[in-house]
């Protein structure tokens, strides 16, 4: 297996393992009385991310790998782990709200309201660019921006956050 395909195998296995974790966390949250919001756009989001991965799988071939961009992608994976670890059992791929639970205001959430979306946005551009696939990076960056416009709006409404509000301070 060449390096581009090895990278794609890593990313694909990572995403699949995250779906397993998300499904488990979603089931636990729902059993605890949580509610899902924005379910109508979820299949579109999954389809977009699947199409992104497939476009990469069919395009990477034996392309050269940009080591600086691969390093950026690796750093993004560290940020992804930080987000997931901070949210712990509250992390899902869906918009799930547990009534009475306070907003997370630690870790990367001290700096950004939606750090996972920032990481994913960067990944969607950086990974294709790592292989010189500018068209895939551009197309899916635009599609992701449209998806996030819908998703962040739904998430903010679900969490009761107004457009200009800041997350609450961390609880002691």
PDB file of C-alpha atoms in Angstrom:
ATOM      1  CA  UNK A   1       0.000   0.000   0.000  1.00  0.00           C
ATOM      2  CA  UNK A   2       1.443   3.378  -0.970  1.00  0.00           C
ATOM      3  CA  UNK A   3       1.496   6.398   1.350  1.00  0.00           C
ATOM      4  CA  UNK A   4      -1.613   8.165  -0.028  1.00  0.00           C
ATOM      5  CA  UNK A   5      -3.710   5.017   0.406  1.00  0.00           C
ATOM      6  CA  UNK A   6      -2.241   4.396   3.869  1.00  0.00           C
ATOM      7  CA  UNK A   7      -3.257   7.919   4.875  1.00  0.00           C
ATOM      8  CA  UNK A   8      -6.747   7.347   3.480  1.00  0.00           C
ATOM      9  CA  UNK A   9      -7.009   4.033   5.340  1.00  0.00           C
ATOM     10  CA  UNK A  10      -6.085   5.810   8.586  1.00  0.00           C
ATOM     11  CA  UNK A  11      -8.642   8.579   8.018  1.00  0.00           C
ATOM     12  CA  UNK A  12     -11.378   6.125   7.040  1.00  0.00           C
ATOM     13  CA  UNK A  13     -10.766   3.879  10.060  1.00  0.00           C
ATOM     14  CA  UNK A  14     -10.675   6.956  12.285  1.00  0.00           C
ATOM     15  CA  UNK A  15     -14.036   8.153  10.955  1.00  0.00           C
ATOM     16  CA  UNK A  16     -15.612   4.712  11.279  1.00  0.00           C
ATOM     17  CA  UNK A  17     -14.403   4.359  14.878  1.00  0.00           C
ATOM     18  CA  UNK A  18     -15.798   7.818  15.629  1.00  0.00           C
ATOM     19  CA  UNK A  19     -19.183   6.726  14.273  1.00  0.00           C
ATOM     20  CA  UNK A  20     -19.149   3.770  16.679  1.00  0.00           C
ATOM     21  CA  UNK A  21     -18.326   6.088  19.597  1.00  0.00           C
ATOM     22  CA  UNK A  22     -20.954   8.602  18.482  1.00  0.00           C
ATOM     23  CA  UNK A  23     -23.622   5.906  18.212  1.00  0.00           C
ATOM     24  CA  UNK A  24     -22.821   4.648  21.713  1.00  0.00           C
ATOM     25  CA  UNK A  25     -22.823   8.167  23.166  1.00  0.00           C
ATOM     26  CA  UNK A  26     -26.070   9.033  21.377  1.00  0.00           C
ATOM     27  CA  UNK A  27     -27.794   5.940  22.768  1.00  0.00           C
ATOM     28  CA  UNK A  28     -26.651   6.749  26.309  1.00  0.00           C
ATOM     29  CA  UNK A  29     -27.707  10.391  26.048  1.00  0.00           C
ATOM     30  CA  UNK A  30     -31.115   9.485  24.624  1.00  0.00           C
ATOM     31  CA  UNK A  31     -31.613   6.925  27.403  1.00  0.00           C
ATOM     32  CA  UNK A  32     -30.870   9.715  29.900  1.00  0.00           C
ATOM     33  CA  UNK A  33     -33.631  11.881  28.419  1.00  0.00           C
ATOM     34  CA  UNK A  34     -31.759  13.831  25.754  1.00  0.00           C
ATOM     35  CA  UNK A  35     -33.451  15.085  22.607  1.00  0.00           C
ATOM     36  CA  UNK A  36     -32.177  15.200  19.027  1.00  0.00           C
ATOM     37  CA  UNK A  37     -32.399  18.370  16.944  1.00  0.00           C
ATOM     38  CA  UNK A  38     -31.721  18.931  13.253  1.00  0.00           C
ATOM     39  CA  UNK A  39     -32.197  15.267  12.377  1.00  0.00           C
ATOM     40  CA  UNK A  40     -33.525  16.187   8.927  1.00  0.00           C
ATOM     41  CA  UNK A  41     -30.132  17.440   7.699  1.00  0.00           C
ATOM     42  CA  UNK A  42     -28.071  14.627   9.261  1.00  0.00           C
ATOM     43  CA  UNK A  43     -28.331  12.228   6.268  1.00  0.00           C
ATOM     44  CA  UNK A  44     -27.200  15.036   3.945  1.00  0.00           C
ATOM     45  CA  UNK A  45     -24.176  15.695   6.165  1.00  0.00           C
ATOM     46  CA  UNK A  46     -23.260  11.997   6.268  1.00  0.00           C
ATOM     47  CA  UNK A  47     -23.638  11.767   2.488  1.00  0.00           C
ATOM     48  CA  UNK A  48     -21.388  14.800   1.994  1.00  0.00           C
ATOM     49  CA  UNK A  49     -18.652  13.413   4.252  1.00  0.00           C
ATOM     50  CA  UNK A  50     -18.915   9.991   2.601  1.00  0.00           C
ATOM     51  CA  UNK A  51     -18.654  11.595  -0.848  1.00  0.00           C
ATOM     52  CA  UNK A  52     -15.569  13.533   0.321  1.00  0.00           C
ATOM     53  CA  UNK A  53     -13.873  10.326   1.460  1.00  0.00           C
ATOM     54  CA  UNK A  54     -14.831   8.475  -1.727  1.00  0.00           C
ATOM     55  CA  UNK A  55     -13.606  11.339  -3.917  1.00  0.00           C
ATOM     56  CA  UNK A  56     -10.275  11.165  -2.113  1.00  0.00           C
ATOM     57  CA  UNK A  57     -10.061   7.368  -2.325  1.00  0.00           C
ATOM     58  CA  UNK A  58     -10.700   7.492  -6.091  1.00  0.00           C
ATOM     59  CA  UNK A  59      -8.289  10.386  -6.659  1.00  0.00           C
ATOM     60  CA  UNK A  60      -5.196   9.933  -4.473  1.00  0.00           C
ATOM     61  CA  UNK A  61      -3.616   7.127  -6.514  1.00  0.00           C
ATOM     62  CA  UNK A  62       0.138   7.470  -6.358  1.00  0.00           C
ATOM     63  CA  UNK A  63       0.131  11.252  -5.992  1.00  0.00           C
ATOM     64  CA  UNK A  64       2.950  12.970  -4.178  1.00  0.00           C
ATOM     65  CA  UNK A  65       2.270  13.859  -0.556  1.00  0.00           C
ATOM     66  CA  UNK A  66       2.952  17.370   0.711  1.00  0.00           C
ATOM     67  CA  UNK A  67       4.780  16.757   3.985  1.00  0.00           C
ATOM     68  CA  UNK A  68       4.076  20.240   5.399  1.00  0.00           C
ATOM     69  CA  UNK A  69       0.342  19.808   4.737  1.00  0.00           C
ATOM     70  CA  UNK A  70       0.419  16.285   6.145  1.00  0.00           C
ATOM     71  CA  UNK A  71       1.943  17.782   9.302  1.00  0.00           C
ATOM     72  CA  UNK A  72      -0.887  20.336   9.426  1.00  0.00           C
ATOM     73  CA  UNK A  73      -3.381  17.485   9.035  1.00  0.00           C
ATOM     74  CA  UNK A  74      -1.672  15.584  11.875  1.00  0.00           C
ATOM     75  CA  UNK A  75      -1.949  18.662  14.100  1.00  0.00           C
ATOM     76  CA  UNK A  76      -5.634  18.871  13.234  1.00  0.00           C
ATOM     77  CA  UNK A  77      -6.001  15.283  14.449  1.00  0.00           C
ATOM     78  CA  UNK A  78      -4.556  16.356  17.786  1.00  0.00           C
ATOM     79  CA  UNK A  79      -7.133  19.129  17.941  1.00  0.00           C
ATOM     80  CA  UNK A  80      -9.878  16.637  17.012  1.00  0.00           C
ATOM     81  CA  UNK A  81      -8.839  14.376  19.901  1.00  0.00           C
ATOM     82  CA  UNK A  82      -8.822  17.393  22.248  1.00  0.00           C
ATOM     83  CA  UNK A  83     -12.413  18.252  21.267  1.00  0.00           C
ATOM     84  CA  UNK A  84     -13.636  14.672  21.616  1.00  0.00           C
ATOM     85  CA  UNK A  85     -11.853  14.188  24.945  1.00  0.00           C
ATOM     86  CA  UNK A  86     -13.275  17.455  26.278  1.00  0.00           C
ATOM     87  CA  UNK A  87     -16.835  16.479  25.374  1.00  0.00           C
ATOM     88  CA  UNK A  88     -16.326  12.885  26.509  1.00  0.00           C
ATOM     89  CA  UNK A  89     -19.645  10.998  26.622  1.00  0.00           C
ATOM     90  CA  UNK A  90     -21.466  14.090  25.324  1.00  0.00           C
ATOM     91  CA  UNK A  91     -19.711  13.957  21.924  1.00  0.00           C
ATOM     92  CA  UNK A  92     -21.870  12.726  19.051  1.00  0.00           C
ATOM     93  CA  UNK A  93     -22.154  13.333  15.336  1.00  0.00           C
ATOM     94  CA  UNK A  94     -25.758  14.384  15.854  1.00  0.00           C
ATOM     95  CA  UNK A  95     -27.174  17.415  17.655  1.00  0.00           C
ATOM     96  CA  UNK A  96     -28.167  15.878  20.978  1.00  0.00           C
ATOM     97  CA  UNK A  97     -29.155  18.066  23.926  1.00  0.00           C
ATOM     98  CA  UNK A  98     -29.536  16.747  27.458  1.00  0.00           C
ATOM     99  CA  UNK A  99     -31.980  19.008  29.327  1.00  0.00           C
ATOM    100  CA  UNK A 100     -30.396  20.660  32.339  1.00  0.00           C
ATOM    101  CA  UNK A 101     -26.827  19.968  31.251  1.00  0.00           C
ATOM    102  CA  UNK A 102     -24.663  23.070  31.097  1.00  0.00           C
ATOM    103  CA  UNK A 103     -22.726  24.015  27.986  1.00  0.00           C
ATOM    104  CA  UNK A 104     -19.163  22.750  27.912  1.00  0.00           C
ATOM    105  CA  UNK A 105     -16.871  25.728  28.497  1.00  0.00           C
ATOM    106  CA  UNK A 106     -13.491  24.071  29.010  1.00  0.00           C
ATOM    107  CA  UNK A 107     -10.770  22.803  26.698  1.00  0.00           C
ATOM    108  CA  UNK A 108     -11.079  24.212  23.175  1.00  0.00           C
ATOM    109  CA  UNK A 109     -14.570  25.494  24.002  1.00  0.00           C
ATOM    110  CA  UNK A 110     -12.883  28.280  25.983  1.00  0.00           C
ATOM    111  CA  UNK A 111     -11.749  29.711  22.659  1.00  0.00           C
ATOM    112  CA  UNK A 112     -14.402  28.680  20.121  1.00  0.00           C
ATOM    113  CA  UNK A 113     -18.093  27.895  20.383  1.00  0.00           C
ATOM    114  CA  UNK A 114     -17.825  25.121  17.771  1.00  0.00           C
ATOM    115  CA  UNK A 115     -14.203  23.885  17.745  1.00  0.00           C
ATOM    116  CA  UNK A 116     -15.036  20.561  16.112  1.00  0.00           C
ATOM    117  CA  UNK A 117     -16.541  22.349  13.124  1.00  0.00           C
ATOM    118  CA  UNK A 118     -13.392  24.454  12.819  1.00  0.00           C
ATOM    119  CA  UNK A 119     -11.278  21.280  12.793  1.00  0.00           C
ATOM    120  CA  UNK A 120     -13.513  19.520  10.263  1.00  0.00           C
ATOM    121  CA  UNK A 121     -13.562  22.590   8.009  1.00  0.00           C
ATOM    122  CA  UNK A 122      -9.774  22.673   8.001  1.00  0.00           C
ATOM    123  CA  UNK A 123      -9.526  18.900   7.425  1.00  0.00           C
ATOM    124  CA  UNK A 124     -11.880  19.039   4.440  1.00  0.00           C
ATOM    125  CA  UNK A 125      -9.505  21.490   2.758  1.00  0.00           C
ATOM    126  CA  UNK A 126      -6.126  20.310   4.044  1.00  0.00           C
ATOM    127  CA  UNK A 127      -6.348  16.575   3.328  1.00  0.00           C
ATOM    128  CA  UNK A 128      -7.111  16.946  -0.407  1.00  0.00           C
ATOM    129  CA  UNK A 129      -4.488  19.685  -0.678  1.00  0.00           C
ATOM    130  CA  UNK A 130      -1.993  17.253   0.887  1.00  0.00           C
ATOM    131  CA  UNK A 131      -2.361  15.270  -2.349  1.00  0.00           C
ATOM    132  CA  UNK A 132      -2.580  18.318  -4.636  1.00  0.00           C
ATOM    133  CA  UNK A 133      -6.313  17.827  -5.171  1.00  0.00           C
ATOM    134  CA  UNK A 134      -7.357  21.469  -5.307  1.00  0.00           C
ATOM    135  CA  UNK A 135     -10.729  20.798  -6.957  1.00  0.00           C
ATOM    136  CA  UNK A 136     -11.841  18.370  -4.260  1.00  0.00           C
ATOM    137  CA  UNK A 137     -10.681  20.775  -1.556  1.00  0.00           C
ATOM    138  CA  UNK A 138     -12.595  23.663  -3.136  1.00  0.00           C
ATOM    139  CA  UNK A 139     -15.795  21.732  -3.890  1.00  0.00           C
ATOM    140  CA  UNK A 140     -16.141  20.159  -0.459  1.00  0.00           C
ATOM    141  CA  UNK A 141     -15.152  23.349   1.344  1.00  0.00           C
ATOM    142  CA  UNK A 142     -18.103  25.076  -0.338  1.00  0.00           C
ATOM    143  CA  UNK A 143     -20.463  22.152   0.362  1.00  0.00           C
ATOM    144  CA  UNK A 144     -19.302  22.012   3.979  1.00  0.00           C
ATOM    145  CA  UNK A 145     -19.836  25.759   4.409  1.00  0.00           C
ATOM    146  CA  UNK A 146     -23.434  25.367   3.228  1.00  0.00           C
ATOM    147  CA  UNK A 147     -23.922  22.398   5.554  1.00  0.00           C
ATOM    148  CA  UNK A 148     -22.456  24.256   8.525  1.00  0.00           C
ATOM    149  CA  UNK A 149     -24.709  27.234   7.853  1.00  0.00           C
ATOM    150  CA  UNK A 150     -27.676  24.916   8.418  1.00  0.00           C
ATOM    151  CA  UNK A 151     -26.099  22.814  11.152  1.00  0.00           C
ATOM    152  CA  UNK A 152     -24.659  25.565  13.344  1.00  0.00           C
ATOM    153  CA  UNK A 153     -27.976  27.411  13.163  1.00  0.00           C
ATOM    154  CA  UNK A 154     -29.807  24.260  14.265  1.00  0.00           C
ATOM    155  CA  UNK A 155     -27.283  23.589  17.016  1.00  0.00           C
ATOM    156  CA  UNK A 156     -27.395  27.147  18.335  1.00  0.00           C
ATOM    157  CA  UNK A 157     -31.206  27.051  18.415  1.00  0.00           C
ATOM    158  CA  UNK A 158     -31.127  23.678  20.178  1.00  0.00           C
ATOM    159  CA  UNK A 159     -28.715  24.995  22.793  1.00  0.00           C
ATOM    160  CA  UNK A 160     -30.614  28.268  23.165  1.00  0.00           C
ATOM    161  CA  UNK A 161     -27.664  30.334  21.986  1.00  0.00           C
ATOM    162  CA  UNK A 162     -28.327  33.628  20.233  1.00  0.00           C
ATOM    163  CA  UNK A 163     -26.148  34.617  17.303  1.00  0.00           C
ATOM    164  CA  UNK A 164     -23.920  36.961  19.288  1.00  0.00           C
ATOM    165  CA  UNK A 165     -23.883  35.240  22.657  1.00  0.00           C
ATOM    166  CA  UNK A 166     -20.765  33.817  24.205  1.00  0.00           C
ATOM    167  CA  UNK A 167     -20.680  30.480  25.978  1.00  0.00           C
ATOM    168  CA  UNK A 168     -21.188  30.726  29.721  1.00  0.00           C
ATOM    169  CA  UNK A 169     -18.120  30.796  31.951  1.00  0.00           C
ATOM    170  CA  UNK A 170     -16.814  27.471  33.205  1.00  0.00           C
ATOM    171  CA  UNK A 171     -18.408  26.176  36.369  1.00  0.00           C
ATOM    172  CA  UNK A 172     -16.091  25.534  39.327  1.00  0.00           C
TER     173      UNK A 172
END
